[in-house]
Amino acid sequence: MSLSLPGPSQAGLFKAGYQSHDAEDGAVIRNIEACQAISQTVQTSLGPYGRNKIVINHLQKMILTSDAATILRELDVVHPAAKLLVMASQQQDAEMGDGTNMVIVFAGELLKKAEELIRMGLKTSDITSGYEKAQNFALKALEDLEVDRLKEMRSVPELSKALRTVVASKQSGTEDILAGLVAEAVLAVLPKNPLNFNVDNVRVVKIMGGSLEQSRVVKGMVFGREPDGIVKQARRAKVGVFSCPIDVSQTETKGTVLLHNAQEMVDYTKGEEDRLEAAIKELYDSGLRVVVAGSTVGDLAMHYLNRFNILVIKILSKFELRRLCRVVGATPLARLGAPMPDEMGQVDVVETTEIGGDRVTVFRQEDANAVTRTATIVLRGATQNHLEDVERAIDDGVNVVKAITKDPRLVPGAGATEIQLVERISAFADKTPGLPQYAIRKYAEAFEVIPRTLAESAGLDATEVLSRLYTAHHRRATEESSGEEEEGSSSEEEEPYWTTGVDLEASTPSGTLDTVEEGILDLMATKSWAIRLASESARTVLSVDQIIVARQAGGPKPPGPNPNWDED
């Protein structure tokens, strides 16, 4: 961004301290450079072999991840044009839960190609017009690239097929274990109508120690603490949830009690004890055997709860309390007293188990075939950072299931779809008259960045792999078209010709593989949203010709501590 002050034409128009960046002083080029800088930051993290970043946020917390959404959320981006790209990736995260990196990388490449066209002399209006035509054509072409679709949502192998690639892009090597865990947890909570699936019903609890293979799915909720009383388990019990403290009630106003002798003091405390005992007995008489407290539990109240054999567990997070209410079907109460029958919940088993030295409490339903309201994935791992990164991969997998319920179509992964779009959009550019054809051709070339980055991060020769991909796609397309001429029509059972992608594990000499055979498939809806959001954010950045920055509110910042305070 230029730091020039408003010129003579704007003298007296704005208050002192405003900054204006104009098209004449190269604002568009500088915006593109800022967007490219953020694109290059996350580009190396694309794909299964993407590099991790260590981000230390404003609270000095260290985050180790290759997830673009997390990296950009923790970085405080201030450049207005770069913020547009970050917002597009956040929208992708909200809609699909995956593909955030593709949005940033593809938008950055589109802007890089646009810069070449601007330097050639094209106007930004011609470029945005060409990009819009190319985007509409790309989305139509993507519809034709379907190679498979999920036929049965309620099958673990079938669901894992769509989840493997999503999880592999974050946690390469453990995708089979994690995809199986996510599929099992999702199917445990999947309602009769899959469109009503709520991603919040799959929870993750991280317990350090052990290895990832020891992770498992629990039907119900797991809390990382044990009950507070002496009762540690209950079966087929009624549950009461209280958001108020379970203790002697405090009066709102201060009062003074004058005690004349020891007997009066004993009677005074005895009255309090009797009232609290009556309250706990009332809970017991109503049938409650499990009490969940959202606030403190007093020592005296704990004594009476233990005497009545009532299990007590404190859950201080109001979000976890709300989820537990959904699991057991209870209503949280703001008063200490016996709940009405419809305010109580029901749970089959509450038990305390030990997982890797940590005592945890499990609320679960016994019926193995019933759809539970919440499933919890208990994750095991060596370090906290690793567990948090695995949790992000699982979070992406669960969000993708939500997208699958709306659109189950799959397209080839490993860069095969992108190479095919390059071929088709380039052919479309050849048929387009006028200046926009240059922009359409550059739009097609921008798709190359995905397979190129995948090859580079896997340590392959990107130029050689790309040339082999182009050859494979072009040759098979030519063979198919000549075969159609000979036979008159092509049979639907024939394998599509656009499934050749980058072989990241270098298991073949050519560096390419058939993505359908290997099961490397991406969700069409994710690709479609990523292309749409990246194209629109790139067009928005190109159509900006002036940035006016107002002066920040507030006075000068207070002076910081003097680092040389101990010097004479």
XYZ file of C-alpha atoms in Angstrom:
568
model
C 0.000 0.000 0.000
C 1.213 3.488 -0.835
C 1.591 5.893 2.026
C 0.994 9.041 -0.056
C -1.095 11.805 1.480
C -4.185 13.041 -0.354
C -3.167 15.064 -3.396
C -4.087 18.654 -4.207
C -7.442 17.582 -5.721
C -8.543 16.254 -2.316
C -7.067 19.081 -0.246
C -9.564 20.139 2.387
C -11.877 17.224 1.522
C -10.824 14.819 4.314
C -9.590 15.366 7.836
C -5.848 15.276 8.416
C -4.527 11.718 8.747
C -6.535 10.133 5.888
C -4.656 7.966 3.374
C -5.751 7.583 -0.233
C -4.299 5.048 -2.679
C -5.239 5.719 -6.297
C -5.214 3.668 -9.504
C -2.773 6.181 -11.029
C -0.136 5.423 -8.400
C -0.469 1.657 -9.013
C -3.020 0.740 -6.329
C -4.329 -2.266 -8.334
C -0.836 -3.737 -8.765
C -0.070 -3.210 -5.071
C -3.368 -4.877 -4.084
C -2.465 -7.851 -6.273
C 0.986 -8.060 -4.648
C -0.580 -8.056 -1.148
C -2.992 -10.854 -2.155
C -0.143 -12.856 -3.706
C 1.837 -12.526 -0.467
C -0.967 -14.140 1.545
C -1.530 -16.739 -1.177
C 2.160 -17.759 -1.136
C 2.018 -18.055 2.663
C -0.560 -20.860 2.562
C 0.310 -22.324 -0.868
C 3.056 -24.580 0.535
C 0.474 -26.089 2.939
C -1.746 -27.415 0.110
C -2.353 -31.147 -0.123
C -1.336 -34.246 1.874
C 2.369 -33.375 1.785
C 1.764 -29.691 2.530
C 4.156 -28.102 5.013
C 3.057 -27.146 8.523
C 3.197 -23.572 9.794
C 3.919 -22.480 13.344
C 1.694 -19.492 14.093
C 2.036 -17.650 17.410
C -1.120 -15.604 17.856
C -1.723 -12.377 19.793
C -2.223 -14.378 23.011
C 1.224 -16.026 22.535
C -0.426 -19.418 21.934
C 1.479 -21.639 19.507
C -0.552 -23.281 16.741
C 1.111 -25.918 14.532
C -1.036 -26.697 11.485
C -1.286 -26.900 7.710
C -4.976 -25.903 7.730
C -5.324 -22.606 5.808
C -8.502 -21.574 7.639
C -6.750 -21.849 11.022
C -3.582 -20.084 9.807
C -5.552 -17.128 8.427
C -7.824 -16.949 11.462
C -4.843 -16.644 13.797
C -2.982 -14.138 11.587
C -4.298 -10.616 11.923
C -4.402 -9.504 8.271
C -4.843 -5.717 7.973
C -4.437 -5.045 4.235
C -7.961 -4.322 2.897
C -7.514 -6.214 -0.405
C -5.913 -9.261 1.279
C -8.802 -9.250 3.768
C -11.192 -9.902 0.863
C -9.374 -13.177 0.160
C -9.403 -14.127 3.840
C -13.160 -13.457 3.989
C -13.710 -15.658 0.920
C -11.799 -18.521 2.591
C -13.812 -18.057 5.811
C -17.017 -18.290 3.780
C -15.751 -21.528 2.205
C -15.011 -22.858 5.707
C -18.529 -21.937 6.865
C -20.245 -23.472 3.799
C -18.174 -26.616 3.196
C -15.626 -26.963 6.008
C -12.934 -27.890 3.465
C -11.171 -26.385 0.441
C -10.164 -23.118 2.175
C -6.596 -23.435 0.922
C -7.749 -23.922 -2.662
C -9.747 -20.658 -2.496
C -6.709 -18.606 -1.415
C -4.210 -20.324 -3.751
C -6.487 -20.183 -6.799
C -7.495 -16.541 -6.163
C -3.819 -15.603 -5.744
C -2.945 -17.295 -9.041
C -5.854 -15.572 -10.846
C -4.550 -12.196 -9.624
C -0.982 -13.092 -10.682
C -2.241 -13.877 -14.209
C -4.307 -10.660 -14.170
C -1.150 -8.661 -13.367
C 0.497 -10.091 -16.517
C -2.529 -8.971 -18.564
C -2.504 -5.467 -16.982
C 1.180 -5.091 -17.871
C 0.304 -6.188 -21.435
C -2.119 -3.240 -21.593
C -5.526 -4.825 -20.947
C -8.041 -2.847 -18.909
C -9.304 -4.383 -15.661
C -12.873 -4.265 -17.047
C -11.822 -6.629 -19.895
C -10.126 -8.959 -17.429
C -13.102 -9.130 -15.019
C -15.472 -9.686 -17.959
C -13.294 -12.572 -19.245
C -12.955 -14.060 -15.756
C -16.734 -13.991 -15.296
C -17.337 -15.845 -18.570
C -14.620 -18.357 -17.717
C -16.072 -18.936 -14.220
C -19.544 -19.672 -15.605
C -18.057 -22.068 -18.176
C -15.844 -23.762 -15.529
C -18.827 -24.430 -13.251
C -20.776 -25.959 -16.168
C -17.742 -28.054 -17.205
C -17.314 -29.277 -13.608
C -20.841 -30.764 -13.718
C -19.670 -33.076 -16.548
C -16.648 -34.388 -14.608
C -18.625 -36.547 -12.166
C -17.021 -40.004 -11.832
C -18.899 -41.409 -8.825
C -21.544 -40.566 -6.259
C -22.385 -41.843 -2.786
C -25.218 -44.295 -3.277
C -25.679 -45.293 0.367
C -25.126 -42.707 3.113
C -25.548 -45.253 5.937
C -22.578 -47.446 5.003
C -19.187 -46.887 6.696
C -17.068 -47.980 3.642
C -19.161 -45.830 1.284
C -18.963 -42.744 3.531
C -15.226 -43.282 4.161
C -14.687 -43.158 0.376
C -15.661 -39.473 0.333
C -13.937 -38.637 3.641
C -10.526 -40.211 2.913
C -9.280 -37.433 0.623
C -10.547 -34.667 2.923
C -8.763 -36.120 5.957
C -5.634 -37.085 3.951
C -5.099 -33.447 2.934
C -4.584 -32.608 6.664
C -3.297 -35.888 8.148
C -1.557 -37.926 5.458
C -0.932 -41.552 6.371
C -3.674 -41.884 8.985
C -6.611 -41.089 6.692
C -8.022 -44.652 6.811
C -8.229 -44.666 10.643
C -9.641 -41.134 10.889
C -12.124 -41.524 8.006
C -13.429 -44.720 9.664
C -13.794 -42.949 13.039
C -15.631 -39.988 11.492
C -17.920 -42.273 9.442
C -18.752 -44.390 12.537
C -19.462 -41.302 14.684
C -21.599 -39.664 11.974
C -23.668 -42.804 11.354
C -24.317 -43.083 15.121
C -26.071 -39.687 15.091
C -27.425 -39.551 11.510
C -31.208 -38.881 11.676
C -33.805 -40.567 9.443
C -33.638 -37.610 7.060
C -29.873 -37.026 6.453
C -30.544 -33.370 5.539
C -31.270 -32.729 9.245
C -27.760 -33.845 10.266
C -26.225 -31.406 12.776
C -22.400 -31.215 12.832
C -22.521 -30.180 16.500
C -23.676 -33.709 17.425
C -20.185 -35.162 16.831
C -17.863 -34.149 19.675
C -14.122 -34.681 20.138
C -12.337 -35.318 23.451
C -8.521 -35.226 23.373
C -6.633 -37.415 25.848
C -2.860 -37.317 25.688
C -0.866 -40.534 25.595
C -1.163 -43.723 23.570
C -1.349 -43.680 19.790
C -3.946 -42.657 17.228
C -4.887 -46.338 16.663
C -6.299 -46.427 20.229
C -8.880 -43.726 19.429
C -12.507 -44.870 19.507
C -16.086 -43.677 19.152
C -18.419 -43.532 22.170
C -22.194 -43.247 21.664
C -22.979 -40.416 24.015
C -20.889 -37.722 25.702
C -17.486 -38.002 27.342
C -16.297 -35.481 29.942
C -12.641 -35.205 30.883
C -13.309 -35.329 34.666
C -14.774 -37.784 37.165
C -17.873 -37.220 39.343
C -17.322 -35.077 42.443
C -19.097 -37.317 44.957
C -18.434 -40.897 46.098
C -20.997 -42.330 43.639
C -19.138 -43.014 40.376
C -21.728 -44.797 38.220
C -25.454 -45.137 37.623
C -27.701 -47.173 35.325
C -31.095 -46.338 33.835
C -31.169 -43.177 35.904
C -33.166 -39.983 35.788
C -31.013 -36.879 35.291
C -31.535 -33.357 36.608
C -29.505 -30.454 35.198
C -29.081 -27.338 37.385
C -27.448 -24.146 36.156
C -27.623 -22.611 39.663
C -25.255 -23.349 42.581
C -26.263 -26.392 44.671
C -25.709 -24.879 48.083
C -27.423 -22.988 50.904
C -29.328 -20.173 49.221
C -27.851 -16.724 49.759
C -30.119 -13.744 50.444
C -29.929 -10.768 48.097
C -29.482 -8.257 50.953
C -27.039 -8.396 53.807
C -28.597 -9.193 57.178
C -27.260 -9.234 60.736
C -28.130 -12.055 63.115
C -27.529 -11.503 66.829
C -26.690 -14.749 68.627
C -26.639 -14.724 72.452
C -25.293 -18.169 73.257
C -23.887 -21.360 71.744
C -27.275 -23.080 71.642
C -28.718 -20.344 69.403
C -25.775 -20.752 67.045
C -26.312 -24.550 66.883
C -30.032 -24.025 66.228
C -29.274 -21.417 63.512
C -26.899 -23.693 61.572
C -29.200 -26.672 62.193
C -32.022 -24.798 60.495
C -29.840 -24.188 57.420
C -28.791 -27.853 57.344
C -32.388 -29.040 57.656
C -33.488 -26.812 54.761
C -30.680 -28.090 52.511
C -31.354 -31.720 53.508
C -35.044 -31.232 52.693
C -34.103 -29.831 49.266
C -31.798 -32.797 48.466
C -34.417 -35.285 49.792
C -36.945 -33.636 47.494
C -34.603 -34.355 44.556
C -34.219 -37.984 45.710
C -37.979 -38.466 46.170
C -38.669 -37.168 42.647
C -36.559 -40.077 41.296
C -33.344 -38.211 40.404
C -30.203 -40.349 40.687
C -27.824 -38.152 38.618
C -27.338 -34.430 39.216
C -25.410 -32.288 36.722
C -24.285 -28.961 38.189
C -23.447 -26.014 35.952
C -22.048 -24.064 38.903
C -20.565 -24.741 42.336
C -21.597 -27.549 44.667
C -21.253 -26.714 48.383
C -19.546 -29.106 50.819
C -22.714 -29.543 52.864
C -24.807 -30.207 49.749
C -22.176 -32.759 48.596
C -22.476 -34.518 51.985
C -26.258 -34.923 51.610
C -26.005 -35.941 47.936
C -23.544 -38.681 48.937
C -25.866 -39.794 51.740
C -28.731 -40.185 49.256
C -26.450 -42.018 46.735
C -26.905 -39.403 44.023
C -24.139 -39.075 41.424
C -22.925 -35.460 41.028
C -20.795 -34.082 38.207
C -19.824 -30.456 37.644
C -19.806 -29.174 34.030
C -18.733 -25.549 34.042
C -18.993 -24.960 30.262
C -22.485 -23.713 29.416
C -22.096 -25.056 25.844
C -21.289 -28.581 27.098
C -24.205 -28.292 29.553
C -26.552 -27.427 26.684
C -25.304 -30.396 24.628
C -25.715 -32.775 27.561
C -29.309 -31.555 27.976
C -29.871 -32.519 24.336
C -28.342 -35.981 24.888
C -30.382 -36.895 27.991
C -33.474 -34.853 27.082
C -33.433 -32.643 30.173
C -34.239 -28.968 30.788
C -31.629 -26.886 32.686
C -33.162 -25.448 35.858
C -32.200 -22.127 37.448
C -33.603 -23.088 40.876
C -32.752 -25.848 43.325
C -35.818 -28.040 43.672
C -37.463 -31.176 42.340
C -37.870 -30.944 38.545
C -41.185 -31.675 36.831
C -41.332 -35.059 35.035
C -40.903 -33.376 31.610
C -37.858 -31.420 32.880
C -35.965 -34.578 33.840
C -33.691 -36.448 31.452
C -33.064 -40.164 31.100
C -29.701 -41.895 30.583
C -28.924 -45.627 30.299
C -25.372 -45.588 31.660
C -23.219 -43.051 33.487
C -19.843 -44.560 34.279
C -16.324 -43.510 35.151
C -13.568 -45.165 33.140
C -9.843 -44.689 32.898
C -8.354 -43.828 29.509
C -4.579 -43.586 29.506
C -4.334 -42.600 33.178
C -7.082 -39.953 32.856
C -10.393 -40.547 34.622
C -13.327 -39.644 32.379
C -17.104 -39.798 32.798
C -19.196 -41.260 29.991
C -22.925 -40.602 29.465
C -24.156 -43.142 26.921
C -27.234 -44.972 25.694
C -27.120 -48.790 25.744
C -29.163 -49.671 22.648
C -26.549 -50.460 19.988
C -28.937 -49.954 17.053
C -30.620 -46.756 18.228
C -29.601 -43.385 16.811
C -28.061 -41.457 19.692
C -28.222 -37.678 19.943
C -24.459 -37.210 20.330
C -21.379 -39.290 19.556
C -17.906 -38.527 20.910
C -14.605 -39.397 19.255
C -12.014 -40.044 21.980
C -8.676 -39.090 20.403
C -5.337 -40.374 21.682
C -1.979 -38.919 20.685
C 1.494 -37.982 21.853
C 1.363 -34.176 22.020
C -1.275 -31.503 22.489
C -0.400 -29.795 19.172
C -0.752 -33.059 17.256
C -4.113 -33.795 18.900
C -5.400 -30.308 18.029
C -4.341 -30.768 14.389
C -6.074 -34.174 14.218
C -9.179 -32.561 15.731
C -9.158 -29.970 12.906
C -8.960 -32.794 10.319
C -11.931 -34.544 11.992
C -13.837 -31.249 12.095
C -13.326 -30.885 8.311
C -14.491 -34.478 7.779
C -17.696 -33.958 9.804
C -18.464 -30.700 7.969
C -17.997 -32.428 4.606
C -20.638 -35.011 5.601
C -23.091 -32.109 5.900
C -22.185 -31.126 2.315
C -22.528 -34.769 1.122
C -26.129 -34.878 2.386
C -26.937 -32.074 -0.086
C -24.784 -33.167 -3.067
C -23.237 -36.689 -3.110
C -21.385 -36.297 -6.446
C -17.623 -36.926 -6.557
C -14.971 -35.750 -9.037
C -11.356 -36.992 -9.479
C -8.811 -35.625 -7.001
C -4.995 -35.257 -7.130
C -5.189 -32.399 -9.664
C -7.008 -34.439 -12.362
C -10.120 -32.215 -12.330
C -8.003 -29.039 -12.567
C -5.991 -30.300 -15.570
C -9.219 -31.242 -17.337
C -10.657 -27.769 -16.642
C -7.484 -26.201 -18.131
C -8.063 -28.203 -21.338
C -11.784 -27.361 -21.575
C -11.538 -23.654 -20.684
C -8.610 -23.179 -23.124
C -10.770 -24.690 -25.895
C -13.574 -22.295 -24.862
C -11.128 -19.327 -25.068
C -10.253 -20.246 -28.678
C -13.917 -19.853 -29.636
C -14.418 -16.522 -27.794
C -14.011 -13.331 -29.877
C -12.526 -10.059 -28.589
C -10.189 -9.130 -25.757
C -11.867 -11.267 -23.026
C -10.367 -14.386 -24.671
C -6.943 -13.456 -23.226
C -8.429 -13.324 -19.725
C -10.241 -16.656 -20.274
C -6.974 -18.302 -21.362
C -5.172 -16.940 -18.278
C -8.071 -18.156 -16.096
C -7.550 -21.655 -17.525
C -3.787 -21.490 -16.864
C -4.432 -20.496 -13.249
C -5.872 -23.981 -12.551
C -2.376 -25.395 -13.172
C -1.302 -24.094 -9.754
C -3.109 -26.926 -7.907
C -1.397 -29.969 -9.563
C 1.902 -28.030 -9.717
C 1.829 -27.290 -5.958
C 0.824 -30.895 -5.149
C 3.782 -32.210 -7.186
C 6.265 -29.711 -5.701
C 5.236 -30.402 -2.084
C 5.679 -34.165 -2.720
C 9.234 -33.520 -3.995
C 8.486 -34.366 -7.645
C 9.614 -32.502 -10.771
C 6.482 -30.384 -11.269
C 7.152 -29.461 -14.915
C 7.675 -33.091 -15.922
C 4.603 -34.312 -14.002
C 2.411 -31.576 -15.562
C 3.572 -32.424 -19.082
C 2.769 -36.109 -18.467
C -0.675 -35.168 -17.111
C -1.441 -33.029 -20.170
C -0.262 -35.844 -22.457
C -2.422 -38.447 -20.664
C -5.546 -36.240 -20.714
C -5.041 -35.168 -24.327
C -4.233 -38.666 -25.623
C -7.165 -40.346 -23.883
C -9.511 -37.571 -25.015
C -8.333 -38.051 -28.612
C -8.709 -41.847 -28.360
C -12.231 -41.496 -26.961
C -13.346 -39.029 -29.659
C -11.898 -41.235 -32.458
C -13.538 -44.299 -30.853
C -16.898 -42.490 -30.856
C -16.529 -41.721 -34.579
C -15.861 -45.395 -35.340
C -18.621 -46.865 -33.162
C -21.143 -44.082 -33.622
C -21.733 -43.819 -29.836
C -19.751 -44.455 -26.661
C -21.062 -46.848 -24.016
C -21.789 -45.315 -20.616
C -19.841 -48.058 -18.816
C -16.547 -46.902 -20.365
C -14.123 -45.332 -17.910
C -13.928 -41.510 -18.192
C -10.681 -40.163 -19.660
C -10.116 -37.296 -17.210
C -9.164 -39.380 -14.156
C -5.342 -39.187 -14.426
C -3.881 -37.263 -11.483
C -0.569 -36.605 -9.710
C 0.991 -39.652 -8.022
C 2.159 -38.048 -4.770
C 3.805 -41.207 -3.442
C 5.859 -41.645 -6.643
C 4.809 -45.301 -6.896
C 4.720 -45.145 -10.719
C 7.625 -44.101 -12.993
C 5.434 -41.594 -14.863
C 4.459 -39.721 -11.666
C 0.744 -40.058 -12.567
C -2.018 -42.455 -11.487
C -5.681 -43.230 -12.070
C -7.512 -41.390 -9.260
C -10.693 -43.510 -9.489
C -8.776 -46.796 -9.100
C -6.838 -45.390 -6.126
C -9.984 -43.924 -4.523
C -8.701 -40.317 -4.558
C -11.985 -38.448 -5.004
C -13.047 -34.906 -4.110
C -16.539 -33.617 -3.443
C -17.937 -31.702 -6.417
C -19.763 -29.175 -4.220
C -16.500 -28.238 -2.428
C -14.691 -27.657 -5.757
C -17.637 -25.689 -7.146
C -17.822 -23.369 -4.106
C -14.031 -22.886 -4.091
C -13.986 -21.876 -7.785
C -16.934 -19.537 -7.302
C -15.563 -17.806 -4.193
C -11.973 -17.532 -5.513
C -13.157 -16.069 -8.838
C -15.481 -13.570 -7.212
C -12.879 -12.375 -4.689
C -10.269 -11.999 -7.499
C -12.740 -9.991 -9.599
C -13.576 -7.797 -6.591
C -9.883 -7.027 -5.964
C -9.366 -6.170 -9.663
C -12.371 -3.846 -9.740
C -11.021 -1.714 -6.850
C -9.271 1.404 -8.172
C -8.970 3.432 -4.986
C -8.579 2.702 -1.271
C -9.319 5.476 1.232
C -8.223 4.713 4.791
C -9.704 6.824 7.597
C -7.596 7.877 10.539
C -7.785 5.474 13.448
C -10.040 6.439 16.321
C -8.520 7.362 19.671
C -5.483 9.388 20.632
C -1.817 8.399 20.619
C -0.921 5.026 22.119
C 0.347 5.108 25.719
C 4.145 4.738 26.038
C 5.330 1.174 26.647
C 7.682 0.100 29.443
C 11.175 1.555 29.116
C 13.538 -1.341 28.223
C 16.556 0.565 29.634
C 15.056 1.324 33.033
C 18.007 -0.169 34.936
C 20.657 1.905 33.153
C 22.077 5.089 34.738
